[in-house]
XYZ file of C-alpha atoms in Angstrom:
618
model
C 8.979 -13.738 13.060
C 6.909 -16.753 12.382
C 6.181 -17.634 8.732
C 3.771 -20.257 9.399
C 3.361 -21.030 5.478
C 6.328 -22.176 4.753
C 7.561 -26.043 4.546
C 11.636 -26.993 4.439
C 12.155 -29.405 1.481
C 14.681 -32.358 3.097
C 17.411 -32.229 0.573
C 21.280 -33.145 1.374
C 23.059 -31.262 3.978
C 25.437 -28.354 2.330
C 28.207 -26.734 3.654
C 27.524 -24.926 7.278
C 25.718 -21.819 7.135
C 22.637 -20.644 8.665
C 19.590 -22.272 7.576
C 17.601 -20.548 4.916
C 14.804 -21.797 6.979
C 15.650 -20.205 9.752
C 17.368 -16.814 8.373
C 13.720 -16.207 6.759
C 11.865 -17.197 10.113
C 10.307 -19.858 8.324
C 8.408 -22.535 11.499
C 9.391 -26.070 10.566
C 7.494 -28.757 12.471
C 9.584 -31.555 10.607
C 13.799 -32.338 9.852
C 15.302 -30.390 7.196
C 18.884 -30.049 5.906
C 20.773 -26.844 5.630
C 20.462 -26.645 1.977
C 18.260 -24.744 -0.609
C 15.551 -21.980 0.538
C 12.106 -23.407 1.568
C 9.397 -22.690 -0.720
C 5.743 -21.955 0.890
C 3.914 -25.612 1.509
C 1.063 -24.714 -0.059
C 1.444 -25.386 -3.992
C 1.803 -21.953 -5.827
C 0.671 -21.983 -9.566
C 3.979 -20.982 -12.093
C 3.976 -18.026 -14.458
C 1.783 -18.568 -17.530
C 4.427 -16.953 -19.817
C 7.997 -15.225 -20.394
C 8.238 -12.098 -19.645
C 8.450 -10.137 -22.632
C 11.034 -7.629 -22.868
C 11.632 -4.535 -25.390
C 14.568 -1.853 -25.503
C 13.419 -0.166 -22.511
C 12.578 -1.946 -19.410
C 10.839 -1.036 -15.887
C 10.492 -2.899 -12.906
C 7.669 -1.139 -10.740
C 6.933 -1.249 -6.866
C 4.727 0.808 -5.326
C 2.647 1.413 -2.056
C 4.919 -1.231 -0.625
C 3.941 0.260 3.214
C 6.664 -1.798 4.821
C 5.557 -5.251 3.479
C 8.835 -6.431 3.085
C 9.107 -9.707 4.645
C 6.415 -10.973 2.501
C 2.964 -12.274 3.120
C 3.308 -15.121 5.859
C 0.101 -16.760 6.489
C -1.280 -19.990 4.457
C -4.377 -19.074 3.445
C -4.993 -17.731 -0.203
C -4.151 -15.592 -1.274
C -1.226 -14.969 0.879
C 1.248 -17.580 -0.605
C 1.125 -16.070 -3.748
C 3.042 -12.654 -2.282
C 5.472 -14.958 -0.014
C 8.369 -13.849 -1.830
C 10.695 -11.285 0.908
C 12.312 -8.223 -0.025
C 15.838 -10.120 0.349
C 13.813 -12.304 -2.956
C 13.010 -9.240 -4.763
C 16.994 -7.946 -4.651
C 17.776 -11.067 -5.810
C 15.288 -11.173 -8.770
C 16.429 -7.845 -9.718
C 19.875 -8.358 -9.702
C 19.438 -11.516 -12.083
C 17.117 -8.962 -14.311
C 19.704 -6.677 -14.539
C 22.025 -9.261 -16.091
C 19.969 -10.377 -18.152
C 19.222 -6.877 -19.247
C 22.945 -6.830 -19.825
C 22.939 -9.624 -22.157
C 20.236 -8.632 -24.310
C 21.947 -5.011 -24.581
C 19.008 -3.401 -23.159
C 17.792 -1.188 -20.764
C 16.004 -1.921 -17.773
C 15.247 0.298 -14.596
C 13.805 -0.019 -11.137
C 10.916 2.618 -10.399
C 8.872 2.854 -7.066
C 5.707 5.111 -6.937
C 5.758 6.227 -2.879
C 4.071 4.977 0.528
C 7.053 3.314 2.095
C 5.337 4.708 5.602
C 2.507 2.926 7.491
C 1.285 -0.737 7.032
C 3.522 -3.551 8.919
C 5.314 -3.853 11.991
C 8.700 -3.441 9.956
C 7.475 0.342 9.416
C 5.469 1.014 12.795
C 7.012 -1.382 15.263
C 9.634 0.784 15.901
C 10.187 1.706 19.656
C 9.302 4.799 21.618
C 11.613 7.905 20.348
C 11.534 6.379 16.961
C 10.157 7.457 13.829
C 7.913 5.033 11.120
C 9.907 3.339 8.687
C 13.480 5.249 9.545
C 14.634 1.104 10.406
C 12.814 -0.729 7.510
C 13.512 2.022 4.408
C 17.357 1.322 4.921
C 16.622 -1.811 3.398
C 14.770 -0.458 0.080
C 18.171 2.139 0.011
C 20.161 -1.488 -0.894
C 18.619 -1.867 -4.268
C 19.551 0.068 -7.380
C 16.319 2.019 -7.490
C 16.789 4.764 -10.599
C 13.738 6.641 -9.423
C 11.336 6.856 -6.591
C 8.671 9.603 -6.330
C 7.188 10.551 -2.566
C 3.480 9.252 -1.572
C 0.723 10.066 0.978
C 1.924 8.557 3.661
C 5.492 10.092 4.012
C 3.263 13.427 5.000
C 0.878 12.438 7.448
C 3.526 12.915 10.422
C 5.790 15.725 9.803
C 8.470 14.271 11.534
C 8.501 11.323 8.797
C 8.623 13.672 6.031
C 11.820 15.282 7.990
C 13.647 12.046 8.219
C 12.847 11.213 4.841
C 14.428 14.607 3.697
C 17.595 14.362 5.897
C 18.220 10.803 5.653
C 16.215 9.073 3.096
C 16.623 11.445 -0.015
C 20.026 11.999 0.181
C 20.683 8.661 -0.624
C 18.701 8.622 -3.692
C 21.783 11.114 -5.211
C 19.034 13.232 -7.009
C 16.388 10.596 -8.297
C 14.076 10.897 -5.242
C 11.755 13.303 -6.698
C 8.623 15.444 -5.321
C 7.434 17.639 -7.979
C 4.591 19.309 -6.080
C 5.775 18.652 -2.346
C 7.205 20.535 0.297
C 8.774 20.545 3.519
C 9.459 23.515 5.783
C 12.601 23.274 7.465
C 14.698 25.518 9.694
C 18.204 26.861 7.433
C 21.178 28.033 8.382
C 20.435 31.490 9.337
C 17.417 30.219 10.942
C 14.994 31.044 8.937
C 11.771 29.231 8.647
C 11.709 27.626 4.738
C 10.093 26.163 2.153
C 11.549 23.547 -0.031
C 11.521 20.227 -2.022
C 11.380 17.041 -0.118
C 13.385 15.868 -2.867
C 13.650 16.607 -6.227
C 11.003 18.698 -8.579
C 12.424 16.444 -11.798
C 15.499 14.464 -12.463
C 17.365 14.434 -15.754
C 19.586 11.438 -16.466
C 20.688 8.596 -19.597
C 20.144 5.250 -19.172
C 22.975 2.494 -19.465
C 22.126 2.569 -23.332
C 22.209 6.435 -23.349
C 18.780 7.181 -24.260
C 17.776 10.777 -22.600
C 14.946 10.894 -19.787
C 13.248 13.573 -18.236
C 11.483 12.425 -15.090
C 8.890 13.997 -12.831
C 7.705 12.565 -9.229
C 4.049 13.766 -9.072
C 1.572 13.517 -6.056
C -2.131 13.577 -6.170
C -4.074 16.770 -4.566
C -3.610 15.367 -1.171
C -4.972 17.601 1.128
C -4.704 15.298 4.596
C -0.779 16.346 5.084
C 0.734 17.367 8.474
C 1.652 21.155 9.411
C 4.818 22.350 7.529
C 4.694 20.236 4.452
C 3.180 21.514 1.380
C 0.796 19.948 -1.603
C 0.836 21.477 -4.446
C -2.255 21.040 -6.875
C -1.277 19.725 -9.827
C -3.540 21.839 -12.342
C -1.049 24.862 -10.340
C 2.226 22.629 -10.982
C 1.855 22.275 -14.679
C 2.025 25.958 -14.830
C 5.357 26.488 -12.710
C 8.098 27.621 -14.763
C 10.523 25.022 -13.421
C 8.112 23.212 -15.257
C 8.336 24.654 -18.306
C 11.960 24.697 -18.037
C 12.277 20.814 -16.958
C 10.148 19.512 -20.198
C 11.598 22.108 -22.556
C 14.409 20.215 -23.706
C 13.066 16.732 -25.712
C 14.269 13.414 -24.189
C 14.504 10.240 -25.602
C 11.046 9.785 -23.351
C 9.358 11.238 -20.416
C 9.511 8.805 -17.183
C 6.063 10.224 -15.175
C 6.554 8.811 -11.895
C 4.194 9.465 -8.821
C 1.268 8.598 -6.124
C -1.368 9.116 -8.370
C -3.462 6.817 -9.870
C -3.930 6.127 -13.753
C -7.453 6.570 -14.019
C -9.513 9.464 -12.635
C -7.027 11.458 -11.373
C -4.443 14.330 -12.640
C -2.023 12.231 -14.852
C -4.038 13.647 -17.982
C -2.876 17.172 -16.557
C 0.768 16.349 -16.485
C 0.469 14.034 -19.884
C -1.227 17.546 -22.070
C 0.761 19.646 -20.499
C 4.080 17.877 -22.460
C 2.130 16.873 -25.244
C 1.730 21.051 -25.992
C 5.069 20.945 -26.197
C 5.952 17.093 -27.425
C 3.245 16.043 -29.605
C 4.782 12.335 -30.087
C 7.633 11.948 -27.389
C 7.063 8.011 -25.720
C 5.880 8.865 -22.362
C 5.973 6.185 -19.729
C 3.949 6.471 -17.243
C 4.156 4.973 -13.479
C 1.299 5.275 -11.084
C 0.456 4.287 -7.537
C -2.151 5.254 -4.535
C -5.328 2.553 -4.805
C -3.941 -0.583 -4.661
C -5.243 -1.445 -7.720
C -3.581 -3.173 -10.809
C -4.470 -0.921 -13.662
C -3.103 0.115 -16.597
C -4.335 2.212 -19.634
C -3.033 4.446 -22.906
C -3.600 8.020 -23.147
C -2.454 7.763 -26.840
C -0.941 5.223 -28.976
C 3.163 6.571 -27.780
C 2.166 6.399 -23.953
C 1.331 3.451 -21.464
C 0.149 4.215 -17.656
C 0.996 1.229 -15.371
C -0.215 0.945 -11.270
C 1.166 -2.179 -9.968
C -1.025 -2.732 -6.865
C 0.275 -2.469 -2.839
C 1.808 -4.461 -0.084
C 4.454 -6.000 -2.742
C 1.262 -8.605 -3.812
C 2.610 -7.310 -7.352
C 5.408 -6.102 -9.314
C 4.784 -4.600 -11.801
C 6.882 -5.207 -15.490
C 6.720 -2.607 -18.368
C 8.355 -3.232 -21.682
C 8.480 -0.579 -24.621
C 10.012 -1.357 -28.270
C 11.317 2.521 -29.052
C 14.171 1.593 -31.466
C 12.443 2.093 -34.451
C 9.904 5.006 -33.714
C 12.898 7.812 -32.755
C 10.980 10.693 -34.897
C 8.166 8.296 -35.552
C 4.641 8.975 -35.041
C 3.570 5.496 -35.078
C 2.197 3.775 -32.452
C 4.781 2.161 -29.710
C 4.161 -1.587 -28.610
C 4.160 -1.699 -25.027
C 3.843 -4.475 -23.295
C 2.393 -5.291 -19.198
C 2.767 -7.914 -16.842
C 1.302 -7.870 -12.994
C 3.690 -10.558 -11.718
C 2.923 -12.209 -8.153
C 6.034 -11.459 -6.051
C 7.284 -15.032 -5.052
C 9.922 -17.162 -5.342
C 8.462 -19.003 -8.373
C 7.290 -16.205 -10.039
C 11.204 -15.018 -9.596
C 13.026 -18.203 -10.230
C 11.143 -18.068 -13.466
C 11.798 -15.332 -14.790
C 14.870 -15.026 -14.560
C 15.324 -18.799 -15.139
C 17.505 -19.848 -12.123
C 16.895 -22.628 -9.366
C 15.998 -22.510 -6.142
C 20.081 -23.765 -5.844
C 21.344 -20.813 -7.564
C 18.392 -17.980 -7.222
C 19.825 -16.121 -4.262
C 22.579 -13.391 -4.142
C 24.467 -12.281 -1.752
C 22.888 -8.891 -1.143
C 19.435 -10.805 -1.507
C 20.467 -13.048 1.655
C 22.217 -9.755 3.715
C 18.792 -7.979 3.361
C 16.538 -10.971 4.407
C 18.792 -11.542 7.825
C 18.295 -8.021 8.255
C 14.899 -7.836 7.921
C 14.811 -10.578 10.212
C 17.118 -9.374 13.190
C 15.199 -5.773 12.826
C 11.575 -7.687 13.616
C 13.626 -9.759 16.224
C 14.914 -5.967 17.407
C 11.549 -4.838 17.202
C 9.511 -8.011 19.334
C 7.330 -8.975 15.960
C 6.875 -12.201 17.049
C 5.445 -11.116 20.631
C 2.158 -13.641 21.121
C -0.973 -12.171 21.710
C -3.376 -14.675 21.239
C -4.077 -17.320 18.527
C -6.779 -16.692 16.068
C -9.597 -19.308 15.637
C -9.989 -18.516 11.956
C -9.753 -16.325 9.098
C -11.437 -13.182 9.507
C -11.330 -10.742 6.285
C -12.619 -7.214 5.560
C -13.962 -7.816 2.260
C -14.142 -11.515 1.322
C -16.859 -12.141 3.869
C -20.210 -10.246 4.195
C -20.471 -7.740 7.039
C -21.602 -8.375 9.036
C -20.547 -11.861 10.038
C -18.325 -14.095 12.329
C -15.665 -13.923 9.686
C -15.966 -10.613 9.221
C -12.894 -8.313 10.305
C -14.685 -5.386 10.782
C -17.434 -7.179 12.667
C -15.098 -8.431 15.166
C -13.264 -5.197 15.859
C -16.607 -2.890 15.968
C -18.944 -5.527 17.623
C -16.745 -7.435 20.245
C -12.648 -5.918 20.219
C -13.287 -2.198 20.654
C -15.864 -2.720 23.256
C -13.677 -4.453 25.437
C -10.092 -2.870 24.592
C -11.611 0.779 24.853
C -13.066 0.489 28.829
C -9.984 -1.502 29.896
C -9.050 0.612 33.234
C -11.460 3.520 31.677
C -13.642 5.295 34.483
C -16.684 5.815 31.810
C -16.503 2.134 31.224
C -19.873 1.829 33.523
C -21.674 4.772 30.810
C -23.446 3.261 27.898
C -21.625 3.734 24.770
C -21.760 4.198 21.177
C -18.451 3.226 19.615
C -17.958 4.644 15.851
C -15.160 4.154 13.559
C -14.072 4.367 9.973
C -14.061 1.036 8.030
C -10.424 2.146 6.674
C -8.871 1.634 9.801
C -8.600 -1.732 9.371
C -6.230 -2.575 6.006
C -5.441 -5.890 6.102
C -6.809 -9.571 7.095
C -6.412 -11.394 9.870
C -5.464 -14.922 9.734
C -5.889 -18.242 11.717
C -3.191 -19.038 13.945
C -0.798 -17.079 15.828
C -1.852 -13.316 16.317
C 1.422 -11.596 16.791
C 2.348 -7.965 17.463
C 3.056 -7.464 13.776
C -0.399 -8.904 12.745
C -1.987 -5.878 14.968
C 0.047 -3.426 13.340
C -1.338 -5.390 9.892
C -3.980 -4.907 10.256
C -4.346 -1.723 12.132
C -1.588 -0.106 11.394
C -2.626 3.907 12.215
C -2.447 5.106 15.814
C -5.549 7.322 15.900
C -7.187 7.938 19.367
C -10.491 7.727 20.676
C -12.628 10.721 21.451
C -16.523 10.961 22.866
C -19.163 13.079 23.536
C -20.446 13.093 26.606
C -24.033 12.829 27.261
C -25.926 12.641 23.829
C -29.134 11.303 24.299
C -29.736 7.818 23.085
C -31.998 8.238 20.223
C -29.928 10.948 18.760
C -26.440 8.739 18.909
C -28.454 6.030 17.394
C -28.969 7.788 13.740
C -25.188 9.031 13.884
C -23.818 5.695 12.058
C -26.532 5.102 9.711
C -26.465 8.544 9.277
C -23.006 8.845 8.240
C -23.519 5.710 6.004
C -26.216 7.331 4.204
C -28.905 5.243 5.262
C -30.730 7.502 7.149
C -32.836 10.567 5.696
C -30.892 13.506 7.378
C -28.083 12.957 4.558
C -26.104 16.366 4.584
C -23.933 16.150 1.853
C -23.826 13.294 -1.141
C -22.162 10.645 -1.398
C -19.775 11.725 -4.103
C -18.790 15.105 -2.645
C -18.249 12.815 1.252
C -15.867 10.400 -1.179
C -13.828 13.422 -2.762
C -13.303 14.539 0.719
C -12.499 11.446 1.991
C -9.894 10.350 -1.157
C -8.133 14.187 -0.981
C -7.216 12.741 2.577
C -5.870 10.072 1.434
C -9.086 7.842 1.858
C -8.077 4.258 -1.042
C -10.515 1.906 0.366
C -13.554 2.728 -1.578
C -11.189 2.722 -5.177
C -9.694 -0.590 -3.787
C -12.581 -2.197 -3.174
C -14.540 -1.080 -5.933
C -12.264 -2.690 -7.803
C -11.930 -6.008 -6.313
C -16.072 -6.214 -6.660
C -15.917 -4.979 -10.234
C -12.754 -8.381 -10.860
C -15.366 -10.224 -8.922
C -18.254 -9.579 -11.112
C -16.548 -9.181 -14.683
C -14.345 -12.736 -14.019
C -17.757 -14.138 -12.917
C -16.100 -15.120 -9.452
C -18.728 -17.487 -8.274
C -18.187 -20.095 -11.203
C -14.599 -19.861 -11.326
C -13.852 -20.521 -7.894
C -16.329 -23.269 -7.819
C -14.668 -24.997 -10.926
C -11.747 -25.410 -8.126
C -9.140 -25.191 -11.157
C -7.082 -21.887 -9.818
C -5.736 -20.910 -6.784
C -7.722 -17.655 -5.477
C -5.688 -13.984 -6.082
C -5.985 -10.849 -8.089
C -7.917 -11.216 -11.567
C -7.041 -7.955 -13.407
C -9.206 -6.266 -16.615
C -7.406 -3.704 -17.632
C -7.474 -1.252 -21.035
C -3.996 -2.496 -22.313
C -3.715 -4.984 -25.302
C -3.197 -8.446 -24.127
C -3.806 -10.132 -20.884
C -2.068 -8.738 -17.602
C -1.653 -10.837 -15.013
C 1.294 -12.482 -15.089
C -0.293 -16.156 -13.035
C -3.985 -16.882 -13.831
C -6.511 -16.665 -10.391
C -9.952 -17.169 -9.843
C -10.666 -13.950 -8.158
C -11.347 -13.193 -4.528
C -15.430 -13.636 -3.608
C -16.178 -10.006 -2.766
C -18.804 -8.559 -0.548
C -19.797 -4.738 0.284
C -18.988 -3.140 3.316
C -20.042 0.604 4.782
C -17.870 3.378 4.890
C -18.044 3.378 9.196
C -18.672 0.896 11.718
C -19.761 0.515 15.172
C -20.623 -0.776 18.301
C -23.871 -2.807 18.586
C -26.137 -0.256 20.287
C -26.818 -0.698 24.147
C -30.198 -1.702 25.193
C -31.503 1.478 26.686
C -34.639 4.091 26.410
C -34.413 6.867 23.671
C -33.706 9.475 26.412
C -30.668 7.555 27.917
C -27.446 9.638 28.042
C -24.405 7.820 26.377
C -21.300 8.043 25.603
C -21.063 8.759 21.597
C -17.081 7.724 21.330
C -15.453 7.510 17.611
C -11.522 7.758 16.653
C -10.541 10.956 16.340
C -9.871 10.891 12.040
C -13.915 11.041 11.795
C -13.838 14.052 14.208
C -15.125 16.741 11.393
C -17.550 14.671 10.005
C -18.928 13.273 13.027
C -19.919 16.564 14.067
C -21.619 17.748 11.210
C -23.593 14.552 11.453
C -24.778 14.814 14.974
C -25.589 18.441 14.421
C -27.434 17.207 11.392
C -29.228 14.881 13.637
C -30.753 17.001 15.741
C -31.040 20.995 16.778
C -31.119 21.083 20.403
C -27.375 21.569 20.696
C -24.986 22.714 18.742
C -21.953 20.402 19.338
C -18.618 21.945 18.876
C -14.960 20.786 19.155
C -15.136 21.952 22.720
C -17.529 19.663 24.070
C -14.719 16.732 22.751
C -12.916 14.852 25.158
C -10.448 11.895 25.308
C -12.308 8.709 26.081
C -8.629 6.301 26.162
C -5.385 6.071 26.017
C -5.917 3.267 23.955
C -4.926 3.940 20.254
C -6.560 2.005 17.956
C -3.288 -0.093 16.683
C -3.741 -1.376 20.064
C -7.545 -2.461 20.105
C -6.689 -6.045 18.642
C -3.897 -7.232 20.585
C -5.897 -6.599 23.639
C -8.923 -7.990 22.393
C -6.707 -11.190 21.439
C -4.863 -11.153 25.077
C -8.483 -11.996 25.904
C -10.029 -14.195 24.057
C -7.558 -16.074 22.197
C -5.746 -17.122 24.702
């Protein structure tokens, strides 16, 4: 896989071994010696602090989604997130000793979505399943609790191989709280049970007690035979009752939910009833945000972001307040997960920063995208093209180019209705990350499109009718069935982040006054995070990313025909629901049912980009 980022420093040859260079798939276009590990060529800004560290510790992932050979490309912000998951074992194996030294504790939490985001996860060949290959790697590190997400449910399947091969592993401290999985038993007998764990009881290396729960959000866009519980109905379980009964030294709240507008105020006065002044610690995940808040002066709520762009670091001074009332100091840091930020921290060099284990897991990442034909050339892009960093729409627009020009031409490919005029609708959300000058490879496509939804249509919908359907389903036109808010609910119960997301990134835009910092050219672009925590977050200081509004759906540019025109109204098949409601919305002369549905490709929209770059990029 190419890491096109990444310059080899010429230092003195070593001793033979494989070059780091080359064991991280870094492109070199100059000599290098087989010495210390390349660090990205573009400068990268150092920490602005030390970490700072209290008697209990947490290291946080979440919504990592299979980004585990780091962020390759060399425009910012990518460098910043460079570091590989082989880097991250390494940086917390040198945390854990110095944990050791400083006789405290420190544990490794993640907060769910291992499933869906980079060719690691979905490049897996026919017969496979998503991220069976790339989650052995996460099994390697000493994780003391991970809590299920979102997208282990989508695809039962998924959910199955996380139960039988996955959660095993985890010896207990893979928890689900509110999640199910029907599975065949031994009698065979259809049944009901825990993906993992409902709550985990264990002492830390110092003793203390903890009581841990793995939550999920009221996700209501799971696949057949798995189960959501509501959480308002979970707090009332009496395996609940039982599991916070008993006080702990503190309560370790782990799960895909987010901090802010969400359930974790359910969970949180449900134990306060019982445990007015018991430190909870709280460990949230789902929109991609970098948050963090207190629900009371002996409680802290951390989300550390997605993609591994953070890590999150949680500190807590509980020593002196066993009994106490008084407030705990907690401490937050939103580090950026690279090699600098690591070497830092945990104040090695780039000579003595790797382990063993760290190097063993970035081979293997390495051989598995070799396995798995990453690196397979599509085209080369002629520049940057983002989904929210440019206005939409625009020729550096993401979701102009797929909607306008790639689905156009990747969806009548060999397609008999190719000659029909067309309509071509999708949601906004199905592209989730940036793509990048330079070589467009198959894991870029699965990048940024990483969901393999198909494409339906409706036959023969008159022109003027299929016309109002996107505008219509942006709200722009006067039809509007349902608001806004009550469309967003729906949309974020199925597991819909974008519009938290980017919320936020406009609001870090506009508070950080974006325009003037970038233009003082004294920062490196990357996240700029206002939180409601004492001090200041993020662990490197950014200017932030510009940000620019984009709609909920896109489409095709409309063809140039008379109002009465029949045309094909096509749209991937996640809008399906919605679509229909709009259309009958729209107009009263039919009433359009499932029925009158068909499949317009075989073409799955993972797909749409790597033809469109086959093309023209070539």
């Amino acid at each position: 896989m190419q890491l096109n980022t990444v310059l080899a420093l010429a230092l003195a040859a070593v001793a033979a071994r494989a070059c780091p260079g080359e064991e991280h798939g870094h492109d070199h276009d100059h000599e290098h010696a087989h010495s210390r590990r390349a660090f990205p060529q573009t400068h990268l800004t150092p920490p602005s602090r030390p970490l700072e560290w209290g008697d209990v510790n947490i290291i946080h992932t979440t919504d990592s989604h299979g980004w585990l050979l780091g962020h390759q490309k060399a425009s910012f912000p990518e460098p910043n997130y460079s570091g590989d998951f082989g880097d991250f074992a390494s940086f917390v194996a040198h945390m854990k000793q110095l944990a050791l030294e400083k006789d405290v504790d420190l544990l490794l939490v993640d907060s769910g979505d291992l499933h869906d985001g980079t060719g690691l996860s979905d490049g897996f060949p026919p017969g496979g399943v998503d991220a069976h290959e790339s989650n052995k790697f996460i099994l390697d590190l000493p994780y003391d609790v991970m809590a299920i997400g979102n997208h282990e449910l989508y695809i039962y399947n998924n959910t199955l191989d996380m139960y039988k091969n996955f959660v095993p592993k985890l010896k207990g401290h893979y928890l689900s709280s509110n999640v199910n999985i029907t599975i065949v038993n031994e009698a065979g007998e259809a049944v009901s049970v825990p993906v993992g764990k409902r709550f985990a009881k264990f002492r830390t290396r110092k003793g203390r007690k903890v009581t841990s729960l793995g939550v999920l959000f009221d996700f209501t866009g799971n696949d057949a035979n798995t189960t959501v519980q509501k959480v308002g109905d979970m707090v009332k379980e009496h395996w609940f009752a039982e599991a916070i009964k008993e006080e702990p030294d503190f309560f370790l709240l782990v799960g895909h939910m987010p901090v802010r507008k969400d359930n974790w105020p359910t969970v949180f006065n449900a134990i306060r009833a019982v445990h007015p002044t018991t430190p909870i610690l709280i460990l949230g995940g789902h929109t991609h945000i970098r948050d963090c808040l207190q629900l009371d002066g002996r409680s802290i709520a951390l989300e550390s972001g997605r993609y591994m762009e953070t890590v999150g670091w949680l500190s807590a001074k509980l020593n002196h307040h066993y009994g106490s009332k008084k407030d705990i100091a907690f401490t937050r840091r939103y580090l950026d997960p690279n090699r600098v930020t690591y070497e830092y921290h945990t104040r090695r060099s780039n000579f003595s920063f790797d382990t063993f284990q760290g190097e063993q897991i970035t081979r293997g990442l390495n051989e598995l995208a070799k396995r798995f034909n990453l690196s397979e050339l599509f085209g080369i892009a002629p520049q940057d093209y983002t989904i929210s960093q440019a206005p939409f729409p625009s020729n550096n627009s993401l979701l102009s180019l797929f909607a306008a020009e790639a689905m156009p031409y990747a969806l009548t490919v060999n397609n008999s209705r190719a000659g029909v005029p067309n309509i071509m609708i999708t949601n906004s959300g199905s592209q989730r990350f940036d793509v990048y000058a330079g070589p467009f490879s198959k894991n870029d496509q699965l990048t940024a499109s990483p969901f393999a939804d198909s494409f339906l249509y409706i036959p023969d919908v008159p022109f003027s009718v299929a016309n109002q359907v996107l505008p219509a389903l942006n709200h722009a036109g006067a039809n509007e069935r349902r608001s806004l808010e009550e469309r967003e609910q729906e949309l974020y119960a199925r597991g819909e982040v974008d519009m938290r997301y980017l919320k936020w990134l406009e609001e870090m835009d506009r508070r950080s006054n974006g325009p003037a910092r970038r233009a003082a050219q004294n920062a490196t672009l990357g996240y700029v995070t206002q939180d409601d925590c004492p001090g200041v977050g993020d662990d490197i200081l950014h200017a932030p990313l510009p940000f620019h509004s984009t709609p909920d759906f896109i489409g095709s540019d409309p063809p140039n025909v008379t109002d009465d025109t029949p045309v094909d109204l096509v749209f991937v098949d996640f809008i399906e629901t919605q679509l229909l409601e709009t259309v009958n919305a729209l107009q009263s002369e039919k009433k359009y049912v499932k029925d009158d549905v068909k499949p317009y490709t075989d073409v799955l929209s993972n797909a749409v980009l790597g033809l469109y770059a086959q093309k023209y990029w070539n």
